[in-house]
Coordinates of C-alpha atoms in Angstrom, one line a residue:
X1 CA 29.4 -98.6 12.6
X2 CA 30.1 -96.1 14.6
X3 CA 29.3 -92.3 13.8
X4 CA 32.4 -90.4 11.3
X5 CA 33.9 -87.3 12.7
X6 CA 33.3 -84.5 10.4
X7 CA 35.9 -82.4 9.5
X8 CA 35.9 -78.7 7.9
X9 CA 39.5 -77.2 6.5
X10 CA 42.5 -78.6 3.9
X11 CA 45.6 -77.0 6.8
X12 CA 47.8 -78.2 8.7
X13 CA 45.7 -79.2 11.6
X14 CA 42.9 -81.2 9.3
X15 CA 45.1 -82.4 7.2
X16 CA 46.9 -83.8 10.3
X17 CA 44.0 -84.4 12.5
X18 CA 42.5 -86.6 9.8
X19 CA 46.1 -88.5 9.4
X20 CA 45.5 -89.3 12.7
X21 CA 41.7 -90.6 12.5
X22 CA 43.4 -92.7 9.8
X23 CA 46.4 -93.8 11.6
X24 CA 43.3 -94.8 15.1
X25 CA 41.1 -96.6 13.0
X26 CA 38.3 -93.8 13.4
X27 CA 35.7 -93.5 11.1
X28 CA 36.0 -88.9 9.0
X29 CA 35.1 -87.6 6.4
X30 CA 36.6 -84.2 5.6
X31 CA 34.7 -81.2 4.1
X32 CA 37.3 -78.3 2.8
X33 CA 35.8 -74.7 0.1
X34 CA 38.9 -75.7 -2.3
X35 CA 38.0 -78.7 -2.5
X36 CA 34.4 -79.7 -1.8
X37 CA 31.5 -79.6 -5.0
X38 CA 29.0 -80.4 -1.9
X39 CA 27.6 -78.4 0.7
X40 CA 28.7 -78.9 4.1
X41 CA 25.2 -79.9 5.6
X42 CA 25.7 -82.5 3.0
X43 CA 29.1 -83.0 2.7
X44 CA 28.4 -84.3 6.8
X45 CA 25.5 -84.7 7.4
X46 CA 25.4 -88.2 10.0
X47 CA 28.2 -87.2 12.0
X48 CA 28.4 -86.5 15.2
X49 CA 31.1 -83.9 16.0
X50 CA 32.8 -81.6 13.6
X51 CA 36.4 -80.5 13.4
X52 CA 36.3 -76.6 12.0
X53 CA 39.4 -76.3 12.1
X54 CA 40.4 -73.3 9.8
X55 CA 42.1 -69.5 10.7
X56 CA 41.1 -68.4 14.3
X57 CA 38.8 -65.1 12.2
X58 CA 36.8 -67.7 10.1
X59 CA 36.1 -70.0 12.7
X60 CA 32.4 -67.7 14.1
X61 CA 31.6 -66.0 10.7
X62 CA 31.4 -69.1 9.0
X63 CA 29.3 -71.0 12.4
X64 CA 27.4 -68.3 11.5
X65 CA 26.7 -68.9 8.2
X66 CA 25.8 -72.7 8.7
X67 CA 23.8 -72.3 11.4
X68 CA 22.0 -76.0 11.3
X69 CA 26.3 -77.0 11.7
X70 CA 25.8 -76.2 15.9
X71 CA 23.4 -78.7 15.9
X72 CA 26.3 -81.1 15.0
X73 CA 28.4 -79.9 18.8
X74 CA 31.1 -78.0 16.3
X75 CA 34.5 -78.6 17.9
X76 CA 37.6 -76.0 17.7
X77 CA 40.8 -75.8 18.4
X78 CA 42.3 -72.6 18.4
X79 CA 44.8 -71.4 21.3
X80 CA 43.4 -68.1 22.0
X81 CA 40.0 -68.4 20.8
X82 CA 36.6 -68.7 23.4
X83 CA 33.8 -68.8 21.5
X84 CA 30.0 -69.7 22.3
X85 CA 29.6 -71.3 19.2
X86 CA 32.0 -74.5 19.1
X87 CA 33.7 -76.0 21.8
X88 CA 37.5 -76.1 22.2
X89 CA 40.4 -78.0 21.9
X90 CA 43.5 -76.6 21.7
X91 CA 46.3 -79.4 20.7
X92 CA 49.5 -78.7 22.4
X93 CA 51.9 -78.5 18.9
X94 CA 53.3 -77.9 15.8
X95 CA 52.3 -79.3 13.0
X96 CA 54.3 -79.2 9.9
X97 CA 54.8 -81.1 6.4
X98 CA 56.2 -83.9 8.4
X99 CA 53.6 -86.2 8.9
X100 CA 53.4 -88.0 12.6
X101 CA 53.5 -92.0 13.8
X102 CA 50.4 -92.8 15.6
X103 CA 51.9 -92.9 19.3
X104 CA 53.3 -89.0 18.2
X105 CA 49.7 -87.7 17.9
X106 CA 48.6 -90.3 20.7
X107 CA 51.0 -87.7 23.0
X108 CA 50.1 -84.5 21.8
X109 CA 48.0 -83.4 24.8
X110 CA 44.7 -81.6 24.4
X111 CA 43.2 -78.6 26.2
X112 CA 39.9 -77.8 26.3
X113 CA 38.2 -75.0 28.2
X114 CA 36.7 -75.2 31.5
X115 CA 33.2 -75.4 31.2
X116 CA 32.5 -77.2 28.4
X117 CA 33.5 -80.3 27.7
X118 CA 36.4 -82.8 28.1
X119 CA 38.5 -84.1 26.0
X120 CA 37.7 -87.0 25.9
X121 CA 33.7 -86.5 26.2
X122 CA 35.0 -85.1 22.6
X123 CA 37.1 -87.8 20.9
X124 CA 36.4 -90.8 23.7
X125 CA 38.5 -93.1 21.3
X126 CA 41.4 -91.2 21.9
X127 CA 44.2 -91.9 24.3
X128 CA 45.6 -88.3 24.2
X129 CA 46.6 -86.5 27.6
X130 CA 44.4 -83.3 28.4
X131 CA 43.6 -80.1 30.5
X132 CA 41.4 -77.9 30.8
X133 CA 41.7 -73.5 31.4
X134 CA 40.3 -71.0 31.9
X135 CA 38.3 -69.7 28.7
X136 CA 39.7 -66.2 29.7
X137 CA 43.2 -67.3 30.3
X138 CA 44.1 -69.4 26.1
X139 CA 44.8 -65.7 25.0
X140 CA 47.8 -65.1 27.5
X141 CA 47.6 -69.0 27.4
X142 CA 48.7 -69.0 23.1
X143 CA 50.8 -65.4 23.4
X144 CA 53.1 -68.4 25.5
X145 CA 53.0 -70.5 23.0
X146 CA 53.8 -68.5 19.3
X147 CA 57.0 -66.6 22.3
X148 CA 58.0 -71.1 22.2
X149 CA 57.0 -72.1 19.9
X150 CA 56.8 -70.3 17.0
X151 CA 58.8 -67.7 17.3
X152 CA 61.6 -69.7 18.3
X153 CA 61.2 -71.2 14.7
X154 CA 62.3 -68.7 13.0
X155 CA 65.8 -68.4 14.8
X156 CA 66.3 -71.5 14.8
X157 CA 65.4 -71.0 10.4
X158 CA 67.5 -68.2 10.2
X159 CA 70.8 -70.5 12.2
X160 CA 69.7 -73.3 9.5
X161 CA 70.1 -71.5 6.2
X162 CA 72.9 -69.0 7.5
X163 CA 75.2 -71.9 8.3
X164 CA 74.7 -73.4 5.0
X165 CA 74.8 -70.4 2.5
X166 CA 77.0 -68.6 4.8
X167 CA 79.1 -70.6 7.5
X168 CA 79.7 -73.5 5.8
X169 CA 78.5 -75.9 8.7
X170 CA 77.1 -79.1 7.7
X171 CA 72.8 -79.0 8.6
X172 CA 73.4 -81.8 10.8
X173 CA 75.8 -79.7 13.1
X174 CA 72.5 -77.9 13.7
X175 CA 70.5 -80.4 14.4
X176 CA 72.4 -81.9 16.1
X177 CA 72.7 -78.3 18.3
X178 CA 69.2 -77.9 18.4
X179 CA 68.5 -81.5 19.3
X180 CA 70.8 -80.4 23.1
X181 CA 69.2 -77.4 23.8
X182 CA 65.7 -79.1 23.4
X183 CA 67.2 -82.2 26.0
X184 CA 68.3 -79.4 27.9
X185 CA 65.2 -77.9 28.6
X186 CA 63.0 -80.5 28.7
X187 CA 65.4 -82.5 31.2
X188 CA 65.6 -79.1 33.0
X189 CA 64.2 -75.6 31.8
X190 CA 65.4 -73.6 34.0
X191 CA 68.6 -74.9 34.3
X192 CA 69.1 -74.7 30.5
X193 CA 69.7 -71.6 30.3
X194 CA 73.4 -70.8 29.2
X195 CA 76.7 -68.7 26.6
X196 CA 77.3 -64.7 27.7
X197 CA 72.9 -64.2 28.3
X198 CA 73.2 -67.6 31.5
X199 CA 76.7 -65.5 32.4
X200 CA 76.2 -62.2 32.4
X201 CA 79.0 -61.7 29.3
X202 CA 78.3 -57.9 28.4
X203 CA 81.6 -57.9 25.8
X204 CA 80.6 -61.0 23.6
X205 CA 76.6 -59.9 23.8
X206 CA 78.6 -56.4 23.0
X207 CA 80.5 -58.1 20.2
X208 CA 77.4 -60.1 18.8
X209 CA 75.4 -56.9 18.5
X210 CA 77.8 -55.7 15.9
X211 CA 77.9 -58.5 13.6
X212 CA 74.4 -58.4 13.2
X213 CA 75.3 -54.5 11.9
X214 CA 72.4 -54.4 8.9
X215 CA 70.8 -57.6 9.9
X216 CA 67.1 -57.3 11.0
X217 CA 67.5 -59.9 13.8
X218 CA 69.8 -56.8 15.3
X219 CA 66.6 -55.7 17.3
X220 CA 65.4 -59.2 18.3
X221 CA 69.2 -60.4 19.9
X222 CA 68.9 -56.6 21.5
X223 CA 66.1 -56.8 23.0
X224 CA 66.5 -60.6 24.2
X225 CA 69.3 -58.8 25.7
X226 CA 67.5 -56.2 27.9
X227 CA 65.4 -59.5 28.9
X228 CA 65.4 -59.8 32.7
X229 CA 66.1 -63.5 33.3
X230 CA 63.6 -65.4 35.3

């Protein structure tokens, strides 16, 4: 019988990875402070590898509070935290409310830590691509992930909301625009920038700033307008 993985947590990363293991037919057990009656030591007994999928600030305090779990090879998914208490393997993905298919999970690239166990050593039955990163580069790597993935999501949420509430544009139109932008970036990131920023159209940028008067996003627009072109 295959030794099960243990999952600690019940947030998005924990929910998605539990689904991934289920789709891959890999046994696992899940424990969370909110939903479990047993202690993690008891609930996860017999698990060879423990995935500590809780918020970054709670990882080290949790592992220090449960020192016996160290024998079960703890793994954490933080993109910025490196700790001697757990191996690191960050999924380069955005986990939202939509469940993924097995093939989508298998395409996620995992970034492990140089000097630590590889992704293949941690998850020998999973097919994901992976690479290793120096621990001291993790905060910079994750800052770039947040800039490109999380912060850009706020901008798209603004467009979707205002298109429906103010502009009367259908959701499908904005979704098609988003798809076009993502396709362009994926095809050729160096040539993907378009619009007034790409052509140095200061007059159009000034009109945009004026139109955003009183909107909290004006400062974001202004900051991007000042950004050097890469």
